[in-house]
Tab-separated table of C-alpha atoms in Angstrom:
chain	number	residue	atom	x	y	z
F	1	UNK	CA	58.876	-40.071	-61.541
F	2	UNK	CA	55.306	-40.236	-61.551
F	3	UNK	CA	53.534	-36.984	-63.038
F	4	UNK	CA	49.909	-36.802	-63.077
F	5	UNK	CA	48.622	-36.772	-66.201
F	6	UNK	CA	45.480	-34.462	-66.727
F	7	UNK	CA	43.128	-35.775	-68.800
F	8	UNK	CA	39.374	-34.941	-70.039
F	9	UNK	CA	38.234	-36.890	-67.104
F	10	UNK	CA	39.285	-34.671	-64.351
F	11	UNK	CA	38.050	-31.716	-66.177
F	12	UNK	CA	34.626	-33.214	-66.674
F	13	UNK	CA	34.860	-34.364	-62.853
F	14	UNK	CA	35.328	-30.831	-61.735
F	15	UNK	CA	32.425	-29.280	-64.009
F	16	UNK	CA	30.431	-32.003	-62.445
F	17	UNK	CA	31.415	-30.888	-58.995
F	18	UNK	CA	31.003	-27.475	-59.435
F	19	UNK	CA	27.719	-28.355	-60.853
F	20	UNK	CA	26.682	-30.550	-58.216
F	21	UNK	CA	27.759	-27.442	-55.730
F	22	UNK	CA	25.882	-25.158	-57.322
F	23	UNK	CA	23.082	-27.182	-57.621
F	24	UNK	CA	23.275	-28.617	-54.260
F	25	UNK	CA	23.639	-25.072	-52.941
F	26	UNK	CA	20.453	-23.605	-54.692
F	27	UNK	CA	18.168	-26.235	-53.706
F	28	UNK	CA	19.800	-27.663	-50.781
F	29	UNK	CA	22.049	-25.116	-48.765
F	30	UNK	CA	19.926	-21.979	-49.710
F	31	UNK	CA	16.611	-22.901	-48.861
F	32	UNK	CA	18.410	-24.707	-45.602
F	33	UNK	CA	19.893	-21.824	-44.442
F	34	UNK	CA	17.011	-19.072	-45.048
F	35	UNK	CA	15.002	-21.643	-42.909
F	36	UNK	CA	17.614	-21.410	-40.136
F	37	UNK	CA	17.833	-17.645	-40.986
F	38	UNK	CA	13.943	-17.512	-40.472
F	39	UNK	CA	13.977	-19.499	-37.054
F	40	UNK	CA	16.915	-17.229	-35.674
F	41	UNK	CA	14.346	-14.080	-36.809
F	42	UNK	CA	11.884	-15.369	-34.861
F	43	UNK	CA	13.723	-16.273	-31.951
F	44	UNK	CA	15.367	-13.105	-31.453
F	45	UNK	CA	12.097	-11.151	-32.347
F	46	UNK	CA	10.317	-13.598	-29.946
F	47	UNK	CA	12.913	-12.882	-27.143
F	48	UNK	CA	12.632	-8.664	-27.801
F	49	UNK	CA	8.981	-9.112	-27.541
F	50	UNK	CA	9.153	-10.965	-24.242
F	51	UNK	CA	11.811	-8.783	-22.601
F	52	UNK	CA	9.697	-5.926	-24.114
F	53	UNK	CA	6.537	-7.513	-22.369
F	54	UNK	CA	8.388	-8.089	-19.372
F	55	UNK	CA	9.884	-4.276	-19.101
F	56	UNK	CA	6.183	-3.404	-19.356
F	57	UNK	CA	5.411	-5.352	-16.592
F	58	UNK	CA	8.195	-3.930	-14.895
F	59	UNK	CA	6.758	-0.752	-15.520
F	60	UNK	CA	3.330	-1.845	-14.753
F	61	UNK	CA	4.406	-3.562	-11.078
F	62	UNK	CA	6.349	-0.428	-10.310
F	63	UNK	CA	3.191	1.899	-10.907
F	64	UNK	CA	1.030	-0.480	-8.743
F	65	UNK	CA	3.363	-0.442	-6.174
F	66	UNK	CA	3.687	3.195	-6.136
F	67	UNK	CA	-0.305	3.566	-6.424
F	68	UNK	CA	-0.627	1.696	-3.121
F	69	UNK	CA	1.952	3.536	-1.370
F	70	UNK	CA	0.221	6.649	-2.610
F	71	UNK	CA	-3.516	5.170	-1.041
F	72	UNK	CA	-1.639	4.406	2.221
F	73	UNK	CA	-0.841	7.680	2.699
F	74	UNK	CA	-4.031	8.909	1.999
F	75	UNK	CA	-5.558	6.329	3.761
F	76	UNK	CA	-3.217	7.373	6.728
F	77	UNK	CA	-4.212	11.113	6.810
F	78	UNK	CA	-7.650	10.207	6.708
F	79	UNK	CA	-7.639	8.096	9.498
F	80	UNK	CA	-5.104	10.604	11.155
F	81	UNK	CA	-7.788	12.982	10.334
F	82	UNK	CA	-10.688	10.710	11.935
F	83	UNK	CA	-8.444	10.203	15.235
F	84	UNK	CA	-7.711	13.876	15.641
F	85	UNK	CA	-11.497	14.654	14.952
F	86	UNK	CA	-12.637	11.636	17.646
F	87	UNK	CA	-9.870	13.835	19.844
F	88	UNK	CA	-11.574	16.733	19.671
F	89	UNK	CA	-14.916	15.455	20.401
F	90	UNK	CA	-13.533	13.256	23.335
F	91	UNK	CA	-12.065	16.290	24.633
F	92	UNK	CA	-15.897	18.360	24.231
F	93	UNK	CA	-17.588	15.751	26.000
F	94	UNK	CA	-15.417	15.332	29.019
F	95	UNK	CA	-15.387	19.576	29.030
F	96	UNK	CA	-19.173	18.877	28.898
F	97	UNK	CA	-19.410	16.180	31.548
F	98	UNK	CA	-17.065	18.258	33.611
F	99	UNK	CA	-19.131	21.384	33.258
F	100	UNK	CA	-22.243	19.335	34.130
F	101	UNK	CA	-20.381	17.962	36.887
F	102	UNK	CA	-19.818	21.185	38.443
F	103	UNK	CA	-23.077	22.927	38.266
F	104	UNK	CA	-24.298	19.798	39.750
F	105	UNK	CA	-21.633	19.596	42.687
F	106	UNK	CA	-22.288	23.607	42.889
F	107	UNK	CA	-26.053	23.175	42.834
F	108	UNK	CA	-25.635	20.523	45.864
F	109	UNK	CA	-23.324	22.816	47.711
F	110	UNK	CA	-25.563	25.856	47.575
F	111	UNK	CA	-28.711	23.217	48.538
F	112	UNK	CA	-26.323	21.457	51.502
F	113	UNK	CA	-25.822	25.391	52.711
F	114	UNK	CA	-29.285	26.130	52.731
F	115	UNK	CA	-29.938	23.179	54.256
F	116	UNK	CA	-27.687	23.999	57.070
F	117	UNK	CA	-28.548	27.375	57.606
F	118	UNK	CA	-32.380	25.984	57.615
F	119	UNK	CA	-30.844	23.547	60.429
F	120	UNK	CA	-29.054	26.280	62.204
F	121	UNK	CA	-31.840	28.897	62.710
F	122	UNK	CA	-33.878	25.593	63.825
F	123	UNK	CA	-30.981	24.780	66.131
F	124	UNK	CA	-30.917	28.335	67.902
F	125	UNK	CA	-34.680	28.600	67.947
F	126	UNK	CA	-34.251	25.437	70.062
F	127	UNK	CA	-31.302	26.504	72.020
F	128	UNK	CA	-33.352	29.440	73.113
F	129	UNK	CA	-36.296	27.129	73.889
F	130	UNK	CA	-33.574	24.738	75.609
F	131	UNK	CA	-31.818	27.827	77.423
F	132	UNK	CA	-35.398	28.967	78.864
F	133	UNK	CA	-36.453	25.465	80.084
F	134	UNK	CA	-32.721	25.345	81.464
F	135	UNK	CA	-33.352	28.812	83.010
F	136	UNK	CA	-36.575	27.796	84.474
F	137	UNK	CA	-35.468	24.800	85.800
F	138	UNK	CA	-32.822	26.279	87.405
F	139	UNK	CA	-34.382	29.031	88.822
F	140	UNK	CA	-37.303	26.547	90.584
C-alpha cells in the first residue's frame, strides 16, 4: 500500500501558499474588490440621484400641469366674465335702438296725424267750396 509520506516539503509548500494567499489577497484581492465596492457605490448612489431627479421632475411636471389647469380656469371666467359683460351691453344698445326707434315711429305717427287732420280741414273747406259750386250749378 502506498501511504503518503509527509515530509518538510509539503509543509514549506503550504506556508508558501498561505503566504502567497495572504499576500495575493492584501495587494491583489483587497484593493480589487474595494475598487468594485467603490464602482457599485457609485452606481447605486448615481441611480438614487437620478430616480431622485426624476421624482422631482415628476413633481415639477405635475405642478405645471396643475398651474395651467388652474390659468384655464381663470382664463375661462374671465372671458365668461367679458361675454356676459358684451351681453349686457348688447342687450342696452338694442333697448336703446329700440327706444329710439319708437319715439321716432311715435314722433312720425303724431306728424302723419297732423298731417292728416291739416289735409282733412283742407278737404272739407273744399267740399264746402265744391258743395256751393255744385249747389250753384245746380240751381242755374
Amino acid at each position: 500500500m502506498n501511504v503518503i509520506s509527509l515530509d518538510l516539503s509539503v509543509v514549506v509548500i503550504m506556508l508558501l501558499v498561505f503566504c502567497l494567499f495572504f499576500v495575493m489577497k492584501r495587494n491583489f484581492f483587497d484593493p480589487i474588490n474595494k475598487i468594485l465596492a467603490d464602482r457599485e457605490a457609485r452606481t447605486q448612489g448615481t441611480l438614487k440621484e437620478a430616480e431622485k431627479m426624476m421624482s422631482e421632475a415628476d413633481r415639477q411636471s405635475l405642478d405645471y400641469q396643475e398651474a395651467i389647469k388652474s390659468a384655464r380656469l381663470v382664463s375661462y371666467r374671465v372671458q365668461e366674465g367679458f361675454r356676459a359683460e358684451a351681453l349686457k351691453e348688447r342687450s342696452q344698445l338694442i333697448l336703446q335702438g329700440r327706444q329710439q326707434a319708437d319715439s321716432l315711429v311715435g314722433s312720425s305717427r303724431q306728424e302723419i296725424e297732423s298731417q292728416v287732420g291739416q289735409a282733412k280741414k283742407g278737404l272739407e273747406a273744399e267740399v264746402s267750396s265744391i258743395a256751393d259750386g255744385i249747389v250753384k250749378t245746380i240751381l242755374r
